[in-house]
Coordinates of C-alpha atoms and ligand atoms in Angstrom, one line a residue:
Chain A
M513 CA -34.2 102.3 150.0
L514 CA -37.7 102.9 151.3
V515 CA -40.5 100.4 151.1
V516 CA -44.0 101.2 152.4
D517 CA -45.9 97.9 152.4
S518 CA -49.7 98.0 152.5
I519 CA -50.1 100.3 155.5
E520 CA -53.5 101.0 157.1
V521 CA -53.4 104.2 159.1
F522 CA -56.2 105.5 161.4
Y523 CA -57.0 108.6 163.3
G524 CA -59.0 107.1 166.1
E525 CA -61.8 105.3 164.2
F526 CA -61.3 107.2 161.0
Q527 CA -59.2 105.4 158.4
A528 CA -57.0 107.7 156.4
L529 CA -54.9 105.2 154.5
F530 CA -56.1 101.9 152.9
G531 CA -53.3 99.4 152.1
V532 CA -50.9 102.0 150.7
S533 CA -47.7 100.7 149.2
I534 CA -44.9 102.8 147.7
E535 CA -41.2 102.2 147.0
V536 CA -38.4 104.7 146.7
A537 CA -35.0 103.7 145.3
E538 CA -31.7 105.3 146.4
G539 CA -31.1 108.6 144.5
E540 CA -34.6 108.9 143.2
T541 CA -37.0 111.8 143.4
V542 CA -40.5 110.6 144.0
A543 CA -43.6 112.8 143.9
I544 CA -46.8 112.0 145.8
I545 CA -49.7 114.0 144.5
G546 CA -53.3 114.0 145.4
A547 CA -56.2 116.3 146.3
N548 CA -57.0 117.9 149.7
G549 CA -57.4 115.2 152.3
A550 CA -56.2 112.4 150.1
G551 CA -53.8 111.2 152.7
K552 CA -50.4 112.6 151.5
T553 CA -49.4 114.1 154.8
T554 CA -50.6 111.1 156.7
L555 CA -48.3 108.9 154.5
L556 CA -45.3 111.1 155.2
R557 CA -46.0 111.3 158.9
T558 CA -46.2 107.5 159.0
I559 CA -42.9 107.1 157.2
A560 CA -41.3 109.6 159.6
G561 CA -42.6 107.7 162.7
V562 CA -45.1 110.3 163.9
L563 CA -48.0 108.0 163.2
R564 CA -48.0 104.2 163.5
P565 CA -49.7 102.0 160.9
R566 CA -52.3 99.7 162.3
S567 CA -51.1 97.1 159.9
G568 CA -48.5 96.9 157.2
Q569 CA -44.8 97.8 157.3
V570 CA -42.4 100.6 156.6
R571 CA -38.9 99.5 155.8
Y572 CA -35.9 101.7 155.4
R573 CA -32.7 100.1 154.1
G574 CA -34.1 96.7 155.1
M575 CA -34.9 97.8 158.6
R576 CA -38.4 98.0 159.9
I577 CA -39.0 101.5 161.1
D578 CA -42.8 101.5 161.7
G579 CA -43.2 101.6 165.4
R580 CA -40.0 103.4 166.0
P581 CA -40.3 106.9 167.5
A582 CA -39.8 109.8 165.1
Y583 CA -36.6 111.0 166.6
A584 CA -35.0 107.5 166.0
V585 CA -36.2 107.5 162.4
T586 CA -34.6 111.0 161.9
R587 CA -31.3 109.7 163.4
L588 CA -31.3 106.9 160.8
G589 CA -31.2 109.6 158.1
V590 CA -34.8 110.4 157.2
A591 CA -35.5 114.1 157.5
M592 CA -38.8 115.9 157.2
V593 CA -39.8 119.3 155.9
P594 CA -43.2 119.4 157.6
E595 CA -46.4 120.8 156.2
G596 CA -46.8 124.4 157.3
R597 CA -43.0 124.7 157.8
K598 CA -43.2 124.5 161.6
I599 CA -40.5 126.9 162.3
F600 CA -39.7 127.0 166.1
P601 CA -41.0 130.5 167.1
S602 CA -38.7 131.1 170.1
L603 CA -35.6 130.2 168.1
S604 CA -33.6 132.5 165.8
V605 CA -33.0 131.6 162.2
R606 CA -29.5 130.3 163.1
E607 CA -30.9 128.3 166.1
N608 CA -33.6 126.8 164.0
L609 CA -30.9 125.5 161.6
L610 CA -28.7 124.3 164.5
I611 CA -31.6 122.1 165.7
G612 CA -30.9 120.0 162.7
R613 CA -27.8 118.8 164.4
Q614 CA -30.0 116.9 166.9
S615 CA -30.0 114.0 164.4
R616 CA -26.3 113.5 165.4
R617 CA -25.4 112.6 161.9
K618 CA -22.1 113.5 160.2
G619 CA -22.2 114.6 156.6
P620 CA -21.6 117.4 154.1
W621 CA -24.2 119.9 155.5
S622 CA -23.1 122.7 157.8
L623 CA -24.4 126.1 158.8
E624 CA -22.1 127.6 156.2
R625 CA -23.3 125.4 153.4
V626 CA -26.9 126.0 154.1
F627 CA -26.2 129.7 154.2
D628 CA -24.5 129.4 150.8
L629 CA -27.6 127.6 149.4
F630 CA -30.0 130.2 150.9
P631 CA -27.9 133.5 151.3
V632 CA -31.0 135.3 152.6
L633 CA -30.9 133.1 155.7
R634 CA -27.3 134.3 156.5
E635 CA -28.5 137.9 156.3
R636 CA -31.3 137.2 158.7
A637 CA -29.5 134.7 160.9
D638 CA -30.2 136.4 164.2
F639 CA -33.8 137.3 163.6
P640 CA -36.6 135.1 165.1
G641 CA -37.4 132.4 162.6
I642 CA -41.0 133.3 162.4
D643 CA -40.3 136.9 161.4
L644 CA -39.2 135.7 158.0
S645 CA -41.5 135.8 155.0
G646 CA -43.3 132.6 153.9
G647 CA -40.8 131.8 151.2
Q648 CA -37.9 132.4 153.5
Q649 CA -39.5 130.3 156.2
Q650 CA -39.8 127.5 153.7
M651 CA -36.1 127.8 152.9
L652 CA -35.4 127.7 156.6
A653 CA -37.4 124.5 157.0
I654 CA -35.5 122.9 154.1
G655 CA -32.2 124.1 155.5
R656 CA -33.1 122.8 158.9
A657 CA -33.8 119.3 157.4
L658 CA -30.5 119.4 155.4
M659 CA -28.6 120.2 158.6
S660 CA -29.5 116.7 159.8
N661 CA -27.5 115.3 156.9
P662 CA -30.3 113.1 155.7
D663 CA -30.1 110.4 153.1
L664 CA -33.8 110.7 152.5
I665 CA -35.7 113.9 152.8
L666 CA -39.5 114.1 152.9
M667 CA -41.0 117.4 151.8
D668 CA -44.6 118.3 152.4
E669 CA -46.1 120.9 150.1
I670 CA -43.2 123.3 150.0
S671 CA -45.0 125.5 147.4
L672 CA -48.2 126.0 149.5
G673 CA -49.2 129.7 149.6
L674 CA -46.1 131.0 147.9
A675 CA -45.7 133.2 144.8
P676 CA -44.7 131.4 141.6
V677 CA -41.2 133.0 141.4
I678 CA -40.4 131.8 144.9
V679 CA -41.8 128.3 144.1
R680 CA -39.5 128.2 141.0
E681 CA -36.5 129.1 143.2
L682 CA -37.4 126.5 145.8
Y683 CA -37.7 123.8 143.2
E684 CA -34.3 124.8 141.7
T685 CA -32.8 124.1 145.1
V686 CA -34.6 120.8 145.4
Q687 CA -32.9 119.8 142.2
E688 CA -29.6 120.9 143.6
I689 CA -30.3 118.7 146.6
T690 CA -31.2 115.7 144.5
R691 CA -28.1 116.2 142.3
A692 CA -26.0 116.0 145.4
G693 CA -27.3 112.4 145.8
T694 CA -30.0 112.9 148.4
T695 CA -33.2 110.9 147.8
V696 CA -36.3 113.1 147.9
V697 CA -40.0 112.3 148.4
I698 CA -42.0 115.3 147.6
V699 CA -45.7 115.8 148.4
E700 CA -47.5 118.3 146.2
Q701 CA -50.9 119.5 145.1
D702 CA -49.1 121.4 142.4
V703 CA -49.0 118.5 139.9
T704 CA -47.2 120.3 137.0
R705 CA -44.4 121.5 139.2
S706 CA -43.7 118.2 141.0
L707 CA -43.8 116.1 137.7
Q708 CA -41.1 118.3 136.4
V709 CA -38.6 117.2 139.1
A710 CA -39.9 113.7 139.8
D711 CA -38.5 110.4 138.5
R712 CA -41.6 108.7 139.5
V713 CA -45.0 109.7 140.7
Y714 CA -47.7 108.2 142.9
C715 CA -51.2 109.6 143.1
L716 CA -53.3 109.2 146.2
L717 CA -57.1 109.3 146.1
E718 CA -59.1 109.0 149.3
G719 CA -56.4 107.1 151.1
E720 CA -55.5 104.7 148.3
V721 CA -52.9 104.7 145.6
S722 CA -54.8 105.5 142.4
L723 CA -51.9 105.7 140.0
S724 CA -48.2 105.2 139.8
G725 CA -45.6 105.5 137.1
R726 CA -43.0 107.6 135.4
P727 CA -44.2 111.1 134.5
A728 CA -43.4 110.5 130.9
D729 CA -45.6 107.3 130.8
V730 CA -48.8 108.7 132.3
S731 CA -51.2 110.8 130.4
R732 CA -52.9 114.0 131.6
E733 CA -56.2 112.1 131.4
Q734 CA -54.9 109.3 133.6
I735 CA -53.6 111.8 136.2
S736 CA -56.8 113.8 136.2
L737 CA -58.8 110.6 136.7
A738 CA -56.5 109.4 139.5
Y739 CA -56.4 112.8 141.1
F740 CA -60.1 113.7 141.1
G741 CA -61.6 110.2 140.8
V742 CA -63.9 111.4 138.0
Chain B
M337 CA -41.9 149.7 211.8
D338 CA -38.3 149.3 210.6
W339 CA -39.1 149.5 206.9
A340 CA -35.6 148.9 205.6
G341 CA -35.1 145.8 207.8
T342 CA -38.5 144.5 206.9
I343 CA -38.0 144.8 203.2
V344 CA -34.5 143.3 203.3
Q345 CA -35.8 140.4 205.2
G346 CA -38.6 140.0 202.7
L347 CA -36.2 140.1 199.8
L348 CA -34.1 137.4 201.4
L349 CA -37.1 135.2 202.1
G350 CA -38.2 135.9 198.5
G351 CA -35.0 134.4 197.3
F352 CA -36.3 131.0 198.4
Y353 CA -39.6 131.5 196.7
A354 CA -37.7 132.5 193.6
L355 CA -36.0 129.2 193.5
Y356 CA -39.2 127.3 194.1
G357 CA -40.9 129.3 191.3
I358 CA -38.0 128.8 188.8
G359 CA -38.2 125.0 189.4
L360 CA -42.0 125.1 188.8
S361 CA -41.9 127.3 185.7
L362 CA -39.0 125.4 184.2
I363 CA -41.1 122.2 183.9
F364 CA -44.3 124.1 183.0
G365 CA -42.3 125.9 180.3
V366 CA -40.8 122.8 178.8
M367 CA -43.7 120.4 179.0
R368 CA -46.8 122.3 180.1
L369 CA -47.0 120.1 183.2
V370 CA -48.1 121.4 186.5
N371 CA -46.4 119.5 189.2
L372 CA -48.6 119.5 192.3
A373 CA -46.0 117.5 194.2
H374 CA -43.5 120.4 193.8
G375 CA -43.8 121.6 197.4
D376 CA -43.6 118.2 198.9
L377 CA -40.5 117.4 196.9
I378 CA -39.0 120.5 198.4
V379 CA -39.8 119.2 201.9
C380 CA -38.5 115.8 200.8
A381 CA -35.1 117.3 200.0
A382 CA -34.9 118.7 203.5
Y383 CA -35.7 115.4 205.1
L384 CA -33.2 113.7 202.8
S385 CA -30.6 116.1 204.1
L386 CA -31.7 115.4 207.7
V387 CA -31.2 111.7 207.3
L388 CA -27.8 112.2 205.8
I389 CA -26.8 114.4 208.7
E390 CA -27.9 111.9 211.2
V391 CA -26.3 108.9 209.5
T392 CA -23.1 110.4 208.3
G393 CA -22.6 113.4 210.6
L394 CA -22.0 115.6 207.6
P395 CA -22.7 119.3 208.0
P396 CA -25.9 120.3 206.3
L397 CA -24.3 122.4 203.6
L398 CA -22.2 119.5 202.5
T399 CA -25.3 117.2 202.2
L400 CA -26.1 119.4 199.2
A401 CA -23.4 117.6 197.3
I402 CA -25.4 114.4 197.7
V403 CA -29.0 115.6 197.9
I404 CA -28.7 117.6 194.6
P405 CA -27.7 114.6 192.5
V406 CA -30.1 112.3 194.3
M407 CA -33.0 114.7 193.6
F408 CA -31.9 115.1 190.0
G409 CA -32.0 111.4 189.6
L410 CA -35.3 111.2 191.3
G411 CA -36.7 113.8 188.9
V412 CA -35.5 111.8 185.9
L413 CA -37.0 108.6 187.3
L414 CA -40.3 110.2 188.2
Q415 CA -40.6 111.7 184.7
R416 CA -39.4 108.8 182.7
G417 CA -41.0 106.1 184.8
V418 CA -44.4 107.7 185.5
L419 CA -45.2 111.1 184.1
N420 CA -44.0 110.5 180.5
R421 CA -46.5 107.7 180.2
V422 CA -49.5 110.1 180.6
L423 CA -48.2 113.1 178.7
G424 CA -50.2 113.8 175.6
S425 CA -53.5 112.6 177.1
G426 CA -54.7 116.0 178.2
P427 CA -53.9 118.0 181.3
M428 CA -55.9 115.9 183.8
P429 CA -53.9 112.7 184.1
P430 CA -50.6 114.4 185.0
L431 CA -52.4 116.6 187.5
L432 CA -54.0 113.6 189.2
I433 CA -50.8 111.7 189.3
T434 CA -48.7 114.6 190.8
F435 CA -51.5 115.2 193.3
G436 CA -51.3 111.5 194.2
I437 CA -47.6 111.7 194.6
S438 CA -48.0 114.7 196.8
I439 CA -50.3 112.8 199.1
M440 CA -47.9 109.8 199.1
I441 CA -44.9 111.9 200.0
Q442 CA -46.8 113.7 202.8
N443 CA -48.0 110.4 204.3
G444 CA -44.7 108.7 203.8
L445 CA -42.9 111.5 205.7
L446 CA -45.5 111.5 208.4
L447 CA -45.1 107.7 209.0
T448 CA -41.3 107.9 208.9
F449 CA -40.6 111.1 210.7
T450 CA -43.8 111.8 212.7
A451 CA -45.6 115.1 212.6
D452 CA -42.9 116.8 214.7
T453 CA -41.3 119.8 213.0
Q454 CA -37.6 119.4 212.2
R455 CA -34.7 121.7 211.6
L456 CA -31.4 121.1 210.0
P457 CA -28.6 121.7 212.6
A458 CA -26.7 124.5 211.0
G459 CA -24.6 125.3 214.0
S460 CA -23.1 128.8 213.9
L461 CA -24.2 129.3 210.2
E462 CA -27.8 129.5 211.4
T463 CA -27.4 132.8 213.0
A464 CA -24.3 134.1 211.1
S465 CA -25.1 137.4 209.5
V466 CA -23.4 140.3 207.9
P467 CA -24.3 144.0 208.2
I468 CA -25.3 145.6 204.9
G469 CA -24.9 149.3 204.6
G470 CA -25.7 149.9 208.3
L471 CA -29.4 149.4 207.5
A472 CA -29.9 145.9 208.5
T473 CA -27.9 142.7 209.2
V474 CA -28.7 139.8 206.9
G475 CA -28.2 136.1 207.4
V476 CA -25.5 134.3 205.6
L477 CA -27.8 131.5 204.6
P478 CA -30.4 133.5 202.8
L479 CA -27.6 135.4 201.1
L480 CA -26.2 132.2 199.9
N481 CA -29.6 131.1 198.7
M482 CA -30.0 134.4 196.8
A483 CA -26.6 134.0 195.2
I484 CA -27.5 130.5 194.1
A485 CA -30.8 131.6 192.7
I486 CA -29.1 134.3 190.6
L487 CA -26.4 131.9 189.5
A488 CA -29.0 129.3 188.6
I489 CA -30.9 131.8 186.4
I490 CA -27.7 133.0 184.7
G491 CA -26.6 129.4 184.2
L492 CA -30.0 128.3 182.8
Q493 CA -30.0 131.2 180.4
Q494 CA -26.6 130.4 179.1
F495 CA -27.5 126.8 178.8
M496 CA -30.8 127.5 177.0
G497 CA -29.2 130.1 174.7
R498 CA -25.9 128.7 173.9
T499 CA -25.9 124.9 174.0
D500 CA -27.3 122.3 171.6
L501 CA -29.2 120.7 174.5
G502 CA -30.6 124.0 175.6
R503 CA -31.8 124.8 172.2
A504 CA -33.4 121.3 172.1
F505 CA -35.2 122.2 175.3
R506 CA -36.6 125.4 173.7
A507 CA -37.6 123.6 170.5
T508 CA -39.4 120.9 172.5
S509 CA -41.2 123.6 174.5
D510 CA -42.3 125.3 171.3
D511 CA -43.5 122.2 169.4
P512 CA -42.7 118.7 170.7
T513 CA -43.9 116.9 167.6
T514 CA -41.7 118.9 165.2
A515 CA -38.8 118.7 167.7
E516 CA -39.1 114.9 167.5
L517 CA -39.0 115.1 163.7
M518 CA -35.6 116.9 164.1
G519 CA -34.1 114.0 166.1
I520 CA -34.9 115.2 169.6
D521 CA -36.1 112.6 172.1
S522 CA -38.7 114.7 173.9
R523 CA -39.0 112.2 176.7
Q524 CA -35.4 112.5 177.5
I525 CA -35.7 116.3 177.5
Y526 CA -38.6 116.0 179.9
G527 CA -36.7 113.8 182.2
L528 CA -33.8 116.2 182.3
A529 CA -36.1 119.1 182.9
M530 CA -37.7 117.4 185.9
G531 CA -34.3 116.5 187.1
A532 CA -33.1 120.1 186.9
S533 CA -36.2 121.3 188.6
L534 CA -35.8 119.0 191.6
A535 CA -32.1 119.8 191.8
L536 CA -33.0 123.5 192.0
I537 CA -35.6 123.1 194.7
A538 CA -33.3 120.7 196.7
V539 CA -31.0 123.8 197.2
A540 CA -33.9 125.9 198.4
G541 CA -35.3 123.1 200.5
I542 CA -32.1 122.5 202.4
L543 CA -31.0 126.1 202.9
L544 CA -34.5 127.0 204.2
G545 CA -34.4 123.9 206.4
M546 CA -31.4 125.4 208.1
R547 CA -33.2 128.6 208.8
T548 CA -36.7 127.6 209.7
T549 CA -38.5 124.5 210.8
F550 CA -40.2 122.1 208.4
G551 CA -42.8 119.3 208.8
P552 CA -44.4 116.6 206.6
S553 CA -47.4 118.7 205.7
D554 CA -45.5 121.9 204.7
G555 CA -45.4 120.9 201.0
P556 CA -48.7 122.4 199.8
A557 CA -47.9 125.9 201.3
R558 CA -44.5 125.8 199.5
L559 CA -46.3 124.8 196.3
I560 CA -48.5 127.8 196.7
Y561 CA -45.6 130.1 197.2
A562 CA -44.0 128.8 194.1
F563 CA -47.2 129.4 192.2
E564 CA -47.5 132.9 193.6
A565 CA -43.9 133.7 192.6
V566 CA -44.8 132.6 189.0
I567 CA -48.1 134.4 189.0
I568 CA -46.6 137.7 190.2
G569 CA -43.6 137.5 187.9
G570 CA -45.3 136.0 184.9
L571 CA -44.7 132.8 183.1
G572 CA -42.0 132.7 180.5
S573 CA -39.3 134.7 182.1
L574 CA -36.8 133.4 184.6
W575 CA -36.0 136.9 185.8
G576 CA -39.7 137.6 186.0
T577 CA -40.2 134.6 188.3
F578 CA -37.2 135.7 190.3
A579 CA -38.6 139.2 190.8
G580 CA -42.0 137.6 191.6
G581 CA -40.5 135.5 194.3
L582 CA -38.8 138.6 195.8
L583 CA -42.0 140.6 195.7
L584 CA -43.9 137.8 197.4
G585 CA -41.3 137.7 200.1
V586 CA -41.5 141.4 200.7
A587 CA -45.3 141.4 200.7
Q588 CA -45.3 138.6 203.3
S589 CA -42.7 140.3 205.4
I590 CA -44.6 143.7 205.4
G591 CA -47.8 141.9 206.2
A592 CA -46.2 140.1 209.1
A593 CA -44.7 143.4 210.4
I594 CA -48.1 144.9 210.5
N595 CA -49.8 141.9 212.1
P596 CA -48.0 138.6 212.6
G597 CA -51.2 136.8 211.3
W598 CA -51.0 138.6 208.0
F599 CA -47.8 136.9 206.8
Q600 CA -49.4 134.5 204.2
L601 CA -52.4 136.7 203.6
A602 CA -50.4 139.6 202.4
G603 CA -48.7 137.4 199.8
H604 CA -52.0 135.9 198.6
I605 CA -53.5 139.4 198.2
L606 CA -50.5 140.5 196.1
A607 CA -50.9 137.5 193.9
L608 CA -54.6 138.0 193.5
L609 CA -54.1 141.6 192.7
V610 CA -51.7 140.8 190.0
L611 CA -54.0 138.2 188.6
A612 CA -56.8 140.7 188.5
I613 CA -54.9 143.6 187.1
R614 CA -52.2 141.9 184.9
P615 CA -53.0 138.2 184.5
T616 CA -49.9 137.5 182.5
G617 CA -47.7 138.7 185.4
L618 CA -45.7 141.8 185.9
F619 CA -42.7 140.8 183.9
A620 CA -44.0 138.4 181.4
R621 CA -42.5 138.4 178.0
T622 CA -44.8 137.5 175.2
R623 CA -42.6 135.4 173.1
D624 CA -40.0 133.3 174.9
L625 CA -39.8 130.0 176.8
Ligands
ATP1051 N1 -55.2 114.7 163.2 C1 -56.2 114.2 162.5 N2 -57.3 113.7 163.1 C2 -58.4 113.2 162.4 N3 -58.4 113.1 161.1 C3 -57.3 113.6 160.4 C4 -56.2 114.2 161.1 N4 -55.3 114.6 160.2 C5 -55.9 114.3 159.0 N5 -57.1 113.7 159.1 C6 -57.9 113.2 158.0 O1 -57.2 112.3 157.3 C7 -57.4 112.5 155.9 C8 -56.1 112.6 155.2 O2 -55.5 113.8 155.6 P1 -54.1 114.3 155.2 O3 -53.7 115.5 156.0 O4 -53.1 113.2 155.2 O5 -54.4 114.7 153.7 P2 -53.5 115.5 152.6 O6 -53.5 114.7 151.4 O7 -52.1 115.8 153.2 O8 -54.3 116.8 152.4 P3 -53.8 118.3 152.1 O9 -53.4 118.4 150.7 O10 -54.9 119.2 152.4 O11 -52.6 118.6 153.0 C9 -58.3 113.7 155.7 O12 -59.7 113.2 155.5 C10 -58.2 114.4 157.0 O13 -59.4 115.0 157.3
MG1052 MG1 -51.2 117.5 153.7

């Protein structure tokens, strides 16, 4: 479904990704792990069309999408739950969710269905989105992405800064989302948590893929080496 | 001094500044762009109307039906063809480009229409007035302008608050990168915002052109009035900008009543006082567009 083919990505003169290749099949949940600054967010932002690779390709369902603007990629069915949640501050909870409709895609997700998935959002629908707690904001960011009726959803560190019970709850909904057939790419520093839900895992180290495989097939030592480089 | 009359006249004049200011703060709000050609585009709309009147013989008010869509289209073209290309490269390039456009418009108008001041022939409308509460008589044209300014604000608020496109405007204003990730084409939003801005000022430009004279070099003064309306009212609130425009008009009108030379000065002093005492403006809301 998604093929990232040896992309090199730069911020000005600084190279953040070196020939990174990953593949994601329809219906899979793929985890991308790696330490601070490894390039995980850069990889997601390149897939989503925010950044352009200097070389290499990103293909989605056989179409090249590198070089297309982010809004066009979203309209093809690739949604992002961005790092830091990025709730629109001047929009209410409901309005933040309704923004998801800008993808102009038809599908199963509606305001009501997102409210059923995260009932707390229904209770606070008319509050400003940024008045929610961190965990609720993360639910809102996931709900907003679902509202675009994506086929592929990219999630960037949804557990960051949240209490373990909330993280567990969020991961349960991630599994609900994957069960419904949506393909998920999940970026995490929380290795244990992400390996529990992933069908396959890639590890990034200083801008390169240092390990890939099925969670069952890779040992703790291999992961630790690929993650820290030592 | 006839205080009531002076203040009423000031309020009516302020209605024009309110529309100028709303147009300016709309684009600043959505894309953080300061359009230095704003005033010249106002004057441009009046000349456009003048040409239409001479060519077609239409009465000035009816030219609005043509000038508004033309200015809207011009705004979209200006944004998509020129300004969108330099957005995201810091505040300087858009400033320089709109400054250049301002000079081009002024010189273009000077070459085409000479430096003579013009006036749109409004016929009997020009002087038509209605008495209000026995205090003062007020012109029909500025009343019409005031009504349009109020309707424009209500319309914009409904649009921003209740429609998908309006929410997309606000999301883009908050965070354009994330808005794009949600499927919003920010460049299209910017084009529409500039179009809406120019459509609004077309109304003010034409109605004011029926009441007072205008010339090719009047743009910068109108830009300053627009700025002052926004400064006094505060960025981020349409009603604030509206009130700022009215206060500016009243200040100018009182200044002129005391001494005809103090017309502009009184407005500048009010704007400077607000800047010094309450830099966010008198009616700014902290969290909003
Ligand atoms: N806007 C930017 N400009 C310059 N360098 C950047 C920018 N964003 C990221 N980088 C650099 O690129 C590298 C990869 O950053 P990236 O954000 O992709 O890492 P990450 O794996 O997501 O890290 P984290 O786990 O902390 O989110 C880092 O060295 C970072 O400093
Ligand atoms: Mg990151």
